[in-house]
Coordinates of C-alpha atoms in Angstrom, one line a residue:
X1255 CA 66.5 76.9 -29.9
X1256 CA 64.0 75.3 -31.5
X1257 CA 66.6 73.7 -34.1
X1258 CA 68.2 72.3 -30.7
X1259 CA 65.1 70.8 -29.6
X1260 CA 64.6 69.1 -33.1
X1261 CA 68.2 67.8 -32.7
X1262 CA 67.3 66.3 -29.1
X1263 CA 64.4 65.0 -30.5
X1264 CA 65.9 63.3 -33.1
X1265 CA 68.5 61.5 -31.7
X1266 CA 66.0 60.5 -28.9
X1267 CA 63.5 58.3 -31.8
X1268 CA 67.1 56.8 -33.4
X1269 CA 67.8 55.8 -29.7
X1270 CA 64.7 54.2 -29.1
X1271 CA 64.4 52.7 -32.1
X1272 CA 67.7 51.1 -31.8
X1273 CA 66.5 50.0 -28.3
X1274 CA 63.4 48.0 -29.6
X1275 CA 65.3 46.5 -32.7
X1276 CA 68.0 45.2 -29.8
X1277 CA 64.5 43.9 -27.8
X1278 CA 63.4 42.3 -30.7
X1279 CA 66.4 40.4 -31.6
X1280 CA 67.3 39.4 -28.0
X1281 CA 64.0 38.5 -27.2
X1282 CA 64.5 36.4 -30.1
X1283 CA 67.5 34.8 -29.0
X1284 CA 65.8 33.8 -25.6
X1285 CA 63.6 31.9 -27.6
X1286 CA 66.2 30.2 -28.9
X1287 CA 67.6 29.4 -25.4
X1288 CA 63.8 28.5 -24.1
X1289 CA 64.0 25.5 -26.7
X1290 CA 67.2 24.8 -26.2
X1291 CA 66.6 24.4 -22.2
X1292 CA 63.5 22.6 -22.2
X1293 CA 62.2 26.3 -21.0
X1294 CA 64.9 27.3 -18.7
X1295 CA 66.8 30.3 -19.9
X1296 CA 70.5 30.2 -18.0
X1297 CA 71.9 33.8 -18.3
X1298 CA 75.4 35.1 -19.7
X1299 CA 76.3 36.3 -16.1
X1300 CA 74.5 34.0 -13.7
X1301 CA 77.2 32.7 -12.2
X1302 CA 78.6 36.1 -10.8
X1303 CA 76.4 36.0 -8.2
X1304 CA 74.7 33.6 -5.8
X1305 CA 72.3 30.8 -6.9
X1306 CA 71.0 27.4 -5.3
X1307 CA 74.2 26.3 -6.7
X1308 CA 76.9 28.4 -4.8
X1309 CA 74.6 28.7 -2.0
X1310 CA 73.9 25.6 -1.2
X1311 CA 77.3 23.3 -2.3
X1312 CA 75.0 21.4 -5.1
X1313 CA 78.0 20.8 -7.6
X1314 CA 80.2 19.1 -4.8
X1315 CA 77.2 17.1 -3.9
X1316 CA 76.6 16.4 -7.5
X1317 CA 80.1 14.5 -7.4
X1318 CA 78.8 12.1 -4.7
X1319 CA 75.2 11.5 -5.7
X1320 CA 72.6 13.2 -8.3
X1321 CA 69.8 11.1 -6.5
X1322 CA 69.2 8.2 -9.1
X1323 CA 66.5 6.2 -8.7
X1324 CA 64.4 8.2 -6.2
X1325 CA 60.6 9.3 -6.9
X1326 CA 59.7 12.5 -6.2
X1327 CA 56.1 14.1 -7.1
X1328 CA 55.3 17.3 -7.9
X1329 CA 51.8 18.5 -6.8
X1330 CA 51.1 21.1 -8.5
X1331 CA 49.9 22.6 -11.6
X1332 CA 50.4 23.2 -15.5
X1333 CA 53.0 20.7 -15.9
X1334 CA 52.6 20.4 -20.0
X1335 CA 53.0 16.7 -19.4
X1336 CA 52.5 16.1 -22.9
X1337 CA 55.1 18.6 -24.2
X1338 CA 57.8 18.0 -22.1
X1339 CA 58.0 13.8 -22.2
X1340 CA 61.6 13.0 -21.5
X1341 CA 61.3 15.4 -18.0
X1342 CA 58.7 13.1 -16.4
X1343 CA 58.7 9.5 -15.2
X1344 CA 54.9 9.6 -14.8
X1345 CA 52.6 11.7 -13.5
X1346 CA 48.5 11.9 -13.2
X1347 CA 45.9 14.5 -13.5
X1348 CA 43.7 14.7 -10.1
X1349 CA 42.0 18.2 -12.2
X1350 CA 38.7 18.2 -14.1
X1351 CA 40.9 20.3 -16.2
X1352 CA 43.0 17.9 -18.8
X1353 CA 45.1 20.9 -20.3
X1354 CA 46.1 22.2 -16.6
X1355 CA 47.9 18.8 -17.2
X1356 CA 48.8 18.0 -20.5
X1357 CA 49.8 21.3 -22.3
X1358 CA 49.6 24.0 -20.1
X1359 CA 53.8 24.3 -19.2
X1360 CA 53.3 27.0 -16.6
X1361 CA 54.2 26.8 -12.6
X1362 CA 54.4 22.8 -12.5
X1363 CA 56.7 22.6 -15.2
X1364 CA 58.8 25.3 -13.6
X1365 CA 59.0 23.6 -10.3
X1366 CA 59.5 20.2 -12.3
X1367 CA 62.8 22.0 -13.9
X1368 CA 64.1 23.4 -10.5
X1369 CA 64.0 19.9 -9.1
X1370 CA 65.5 18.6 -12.3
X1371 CA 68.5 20.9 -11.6
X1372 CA 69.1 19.6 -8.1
X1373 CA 68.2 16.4 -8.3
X1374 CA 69.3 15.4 -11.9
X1375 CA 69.0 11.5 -11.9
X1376 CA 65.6 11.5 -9.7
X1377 CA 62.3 10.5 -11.5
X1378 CA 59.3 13.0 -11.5
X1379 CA 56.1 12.3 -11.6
X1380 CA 53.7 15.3 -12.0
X1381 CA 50.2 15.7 -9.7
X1382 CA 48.3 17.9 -11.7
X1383 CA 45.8 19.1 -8.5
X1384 CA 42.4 21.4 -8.8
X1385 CA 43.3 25.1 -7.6
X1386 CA 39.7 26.4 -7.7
X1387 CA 40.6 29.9 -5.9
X1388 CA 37.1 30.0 -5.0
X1389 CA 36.9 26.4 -3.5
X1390 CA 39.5 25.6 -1.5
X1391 CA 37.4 22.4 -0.2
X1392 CA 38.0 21.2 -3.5
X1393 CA 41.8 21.5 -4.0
X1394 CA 42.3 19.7 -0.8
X1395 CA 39.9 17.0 -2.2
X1396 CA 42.6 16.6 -5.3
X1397 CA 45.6 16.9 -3.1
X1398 CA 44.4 14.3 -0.9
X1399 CA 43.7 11.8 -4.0
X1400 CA 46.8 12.7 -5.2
X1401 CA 48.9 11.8 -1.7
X1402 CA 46.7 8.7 -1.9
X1403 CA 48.0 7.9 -5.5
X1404 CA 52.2 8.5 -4.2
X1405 CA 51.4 6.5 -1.4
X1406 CA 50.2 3.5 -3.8
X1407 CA 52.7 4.1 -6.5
X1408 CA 55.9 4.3 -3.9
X1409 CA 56.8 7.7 -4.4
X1410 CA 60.1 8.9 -2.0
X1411 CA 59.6 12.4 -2.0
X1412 CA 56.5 15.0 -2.2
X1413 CA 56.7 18.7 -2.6
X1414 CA 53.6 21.5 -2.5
X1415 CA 54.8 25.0 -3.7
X1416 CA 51.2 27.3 -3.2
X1417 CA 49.1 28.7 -0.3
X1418 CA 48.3 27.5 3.2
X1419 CA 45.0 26.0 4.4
X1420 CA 42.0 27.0 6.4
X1421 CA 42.5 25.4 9.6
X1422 CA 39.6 23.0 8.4
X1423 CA 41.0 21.8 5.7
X1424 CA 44.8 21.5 6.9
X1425 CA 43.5 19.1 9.2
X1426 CA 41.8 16.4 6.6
X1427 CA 45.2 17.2 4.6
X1428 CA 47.0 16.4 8.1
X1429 CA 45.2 12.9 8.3
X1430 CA 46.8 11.7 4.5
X1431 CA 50.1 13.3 5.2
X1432 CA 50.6 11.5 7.8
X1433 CA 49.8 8.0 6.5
X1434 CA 52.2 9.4 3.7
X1435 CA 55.0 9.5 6.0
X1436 CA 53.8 6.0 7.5
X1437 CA 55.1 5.2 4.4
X1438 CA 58.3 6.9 4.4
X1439 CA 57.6 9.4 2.0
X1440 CA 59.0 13.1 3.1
X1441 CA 56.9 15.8 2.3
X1442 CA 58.6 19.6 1.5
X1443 CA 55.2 21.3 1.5
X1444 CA 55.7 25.7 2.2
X1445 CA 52.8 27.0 4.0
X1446 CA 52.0 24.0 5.8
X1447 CA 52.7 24.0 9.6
X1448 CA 52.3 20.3 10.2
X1449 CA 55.0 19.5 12.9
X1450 CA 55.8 16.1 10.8
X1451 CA 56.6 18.5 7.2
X1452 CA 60.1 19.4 6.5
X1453 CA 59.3 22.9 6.0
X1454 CA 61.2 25.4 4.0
X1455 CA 61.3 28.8 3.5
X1456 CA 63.7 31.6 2.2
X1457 CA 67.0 32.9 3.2
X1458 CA 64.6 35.3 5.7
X1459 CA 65.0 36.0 9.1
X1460 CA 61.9 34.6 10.9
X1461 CA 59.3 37.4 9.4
X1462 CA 57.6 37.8 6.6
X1463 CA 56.0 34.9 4.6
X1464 CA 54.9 32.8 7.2
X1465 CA 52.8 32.5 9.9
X1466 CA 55.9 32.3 12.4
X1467 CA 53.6 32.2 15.6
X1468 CA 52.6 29.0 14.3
X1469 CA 56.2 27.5 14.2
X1470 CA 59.6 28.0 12.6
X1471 CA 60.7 26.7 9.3
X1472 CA 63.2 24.1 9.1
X1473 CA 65.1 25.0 6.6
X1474 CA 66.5 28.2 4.8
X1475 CA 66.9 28.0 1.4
X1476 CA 67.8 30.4 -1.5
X1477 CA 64.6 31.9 -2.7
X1478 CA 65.9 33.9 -6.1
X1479 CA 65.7 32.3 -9.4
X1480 CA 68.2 33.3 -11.8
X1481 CA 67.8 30.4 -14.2
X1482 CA 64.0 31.4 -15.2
X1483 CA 61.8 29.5 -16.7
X1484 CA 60.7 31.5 -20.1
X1485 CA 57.1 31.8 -20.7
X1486 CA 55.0 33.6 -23.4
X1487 CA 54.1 36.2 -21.0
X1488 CA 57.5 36.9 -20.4
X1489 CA 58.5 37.3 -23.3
X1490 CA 55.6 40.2 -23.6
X1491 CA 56.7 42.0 -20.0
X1492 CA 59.9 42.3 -21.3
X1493 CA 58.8 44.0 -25.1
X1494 CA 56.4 46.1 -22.9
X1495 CA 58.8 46.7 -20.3
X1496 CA 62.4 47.9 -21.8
X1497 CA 64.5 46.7 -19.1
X1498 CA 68.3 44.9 -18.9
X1499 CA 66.4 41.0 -18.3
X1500 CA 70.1 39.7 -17.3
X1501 CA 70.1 42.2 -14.1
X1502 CA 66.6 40.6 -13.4
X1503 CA 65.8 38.7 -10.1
X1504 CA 62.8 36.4 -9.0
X1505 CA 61.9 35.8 -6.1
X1506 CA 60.2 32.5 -5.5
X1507 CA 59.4 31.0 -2.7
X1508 CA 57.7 28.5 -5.0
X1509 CA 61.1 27.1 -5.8
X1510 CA 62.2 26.6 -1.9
X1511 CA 60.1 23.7 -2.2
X1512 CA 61.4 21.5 -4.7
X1513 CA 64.8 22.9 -4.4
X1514 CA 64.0 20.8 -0.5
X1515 CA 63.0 17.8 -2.0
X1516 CA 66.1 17.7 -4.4
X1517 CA 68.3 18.0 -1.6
X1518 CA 66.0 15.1 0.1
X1519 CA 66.2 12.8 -3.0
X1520 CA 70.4 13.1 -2.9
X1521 CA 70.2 11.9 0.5
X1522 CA 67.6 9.2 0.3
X1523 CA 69.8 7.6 -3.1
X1524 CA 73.1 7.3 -0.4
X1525 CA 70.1 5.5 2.0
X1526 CA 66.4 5.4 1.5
X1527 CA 66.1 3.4 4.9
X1528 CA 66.5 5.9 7.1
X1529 CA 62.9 7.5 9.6
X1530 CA 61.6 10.6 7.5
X1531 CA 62.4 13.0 10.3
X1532 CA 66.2 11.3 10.2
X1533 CA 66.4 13.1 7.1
X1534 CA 64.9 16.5 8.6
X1535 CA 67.6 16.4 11.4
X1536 CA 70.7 16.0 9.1
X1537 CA 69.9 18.8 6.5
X1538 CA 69.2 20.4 9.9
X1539 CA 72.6 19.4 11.9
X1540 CA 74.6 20.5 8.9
X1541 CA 73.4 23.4 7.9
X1542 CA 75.3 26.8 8.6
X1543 CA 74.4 30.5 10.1
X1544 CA 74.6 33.2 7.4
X1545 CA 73.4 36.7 6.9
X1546 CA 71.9 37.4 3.5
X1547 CA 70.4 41.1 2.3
X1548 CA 71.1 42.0 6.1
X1549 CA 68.7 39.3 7.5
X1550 CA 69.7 36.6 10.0
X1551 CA 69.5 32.8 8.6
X1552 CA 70.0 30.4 11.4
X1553 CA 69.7 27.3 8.6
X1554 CA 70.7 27.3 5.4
X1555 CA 72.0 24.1 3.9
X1556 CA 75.2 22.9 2.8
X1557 CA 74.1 19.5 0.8
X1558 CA 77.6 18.3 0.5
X1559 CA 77.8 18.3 3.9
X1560 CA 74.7 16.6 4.6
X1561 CA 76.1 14.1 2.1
X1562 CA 79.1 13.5 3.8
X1563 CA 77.3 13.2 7.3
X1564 CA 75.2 10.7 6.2
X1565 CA 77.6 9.1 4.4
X1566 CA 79.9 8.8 7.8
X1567 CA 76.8 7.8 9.9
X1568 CA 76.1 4.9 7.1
X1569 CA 79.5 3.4 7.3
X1570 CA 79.6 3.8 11.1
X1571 CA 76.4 1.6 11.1
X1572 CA 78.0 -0.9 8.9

């Protein structure tokens, strides 16, 4: 018996020691992909199973349009603006923190990437903001400057992927969003109820993540990221947690947002004259009725044929 148990033992150490030199080297390997992708790690199988991509009809929308020459800003944080030169067309830092901007290539530059994906010809410009959990007051105060500086510098497109506001604060943030739509710009902010915000969430029915009593999304949109981007603490959850990374799935509602204003800049490069609700009311008015996971989503859009709408309304206008 106790031979046996020696045996068992045995083979159990060879096992796991074969399972941290196969970590090792594919955590290795990511690396390789995470410079090879500018930090966005595609895996071997992603395409087996839904994405923004198949969800949402991007690559037949990408044969129409891939949103050249629209602006779209980013306010956010950790953008590693520095590092990553060739992703941004400009950019400033509204933060009393300089590396929050300039090397820090966390949740901005992942939300930078997502847009780059859907969106592949728009320019980004990164709005390093202040997110002082502990002062709200303040974050506004930099969101608000930072509004100010996309009004001034013509910006198309503006997306916001964190929290919601006190009611205090969402209403000085109301007061410059709206001047930002004055001038035309569309705004994709999550957690912000302003009636005049195209407003996205996940492929949820109406529960969940959002304050629902105060009004409805617009849009669905897919809310897993398969196409991840890699950062040094990831690489240390997966050596400390031994797990198959390709069957791995993120949920980010994060992403909903610029994955919104992607789909905004395609249809503002076919016309950038339309009203900013016009462009609310066509994603809208083409979007479909799905179930996804066993919940109810009344909008989830189909680009191409927001594409094709618009294009059809352009040439009837002609």
């Amino acid at each position: 018996m106790k031979r046996l148990v020696w045996v068992v033992t045995l083979i159990l150490l060879l096992a796991l020691g074969v399972m941290n030199v196969w970590m090792i080297n594919y955590i290795a390997e990511l690396k390789q992909e995470y410079a090879k992708y500018r930090g966005v790690l595609v895996f071997k199988n992603a395409n087996s199973r839904d994405t923004i991509f198949s969800m949402h009809n991007i690559s037949k929308a990408h044969e129409i349009t891939r949103g050249k020459g629209i602006k779209v800003g980013i306010i956010d944080r950790y953008f590693g603006y520095e590092k990553h030169p060739d992703l941004y067309a400009g950019g400033s830092n509204f933060s009393e923190d300089d590396r929050s901007f300039l090397s820090l290539d966390e949740h901005g530059y992942w939300m930078a990437l997502t847009l780059s994906e859907v969106a592949p010809e728009a320019e980004i410009y990164a709005l390093n903001i202040d997110f002082a959990i502990a002062d709200e007051t303040k974050k506004v105060d930099s969101m608000i400057k930072a509004i100010n500086w996309a009004i001034e510098n013509d910006l198309d497109v503006l997306t916001y992927s964190s929290s919601s506001f006190s009611e205090e604060n969402e209403q000085r943030l109301n007061e410059t969003v709206e001047k930002a739509i004055d001038n035309d710009i569309v705004t994709t902010f999550i957690h912000y109820y302003y009636e005049k915000n195209l407003l996205p969430d996940g492929l949820f029915t109406y529960k969940g993540s959002m304050d629902y009593n105060r009004r409805e999304p617009d849009l669905n949109i897919f809310h897993y990221d398969y196409s991840v981007l890699m950062l040094p603490q990831y690489y240390e959850y997966l050596s400390n947690n031994q797990i198959d990374a390709e069957r791995l799935t993120f949920l980010s509602i994060s992403s909903t947002s610029p994955v919104t204003a992607g789909f905004v800049a395609l249809l503002k490069s076919i016309n950038n004259d339309l009203k900013v609700s016009d462009y609310k009311e066509i994603l809208r008015d083409t979007s479909k009725e799905m179930y996804y996971e066993g919940q109810y989503c009344p909008r989830v859009v189909d680009i191409y044929e927001a594409l094709q709408y618009l294009a059809r309304l352009s040439s009837e206008s002609n």
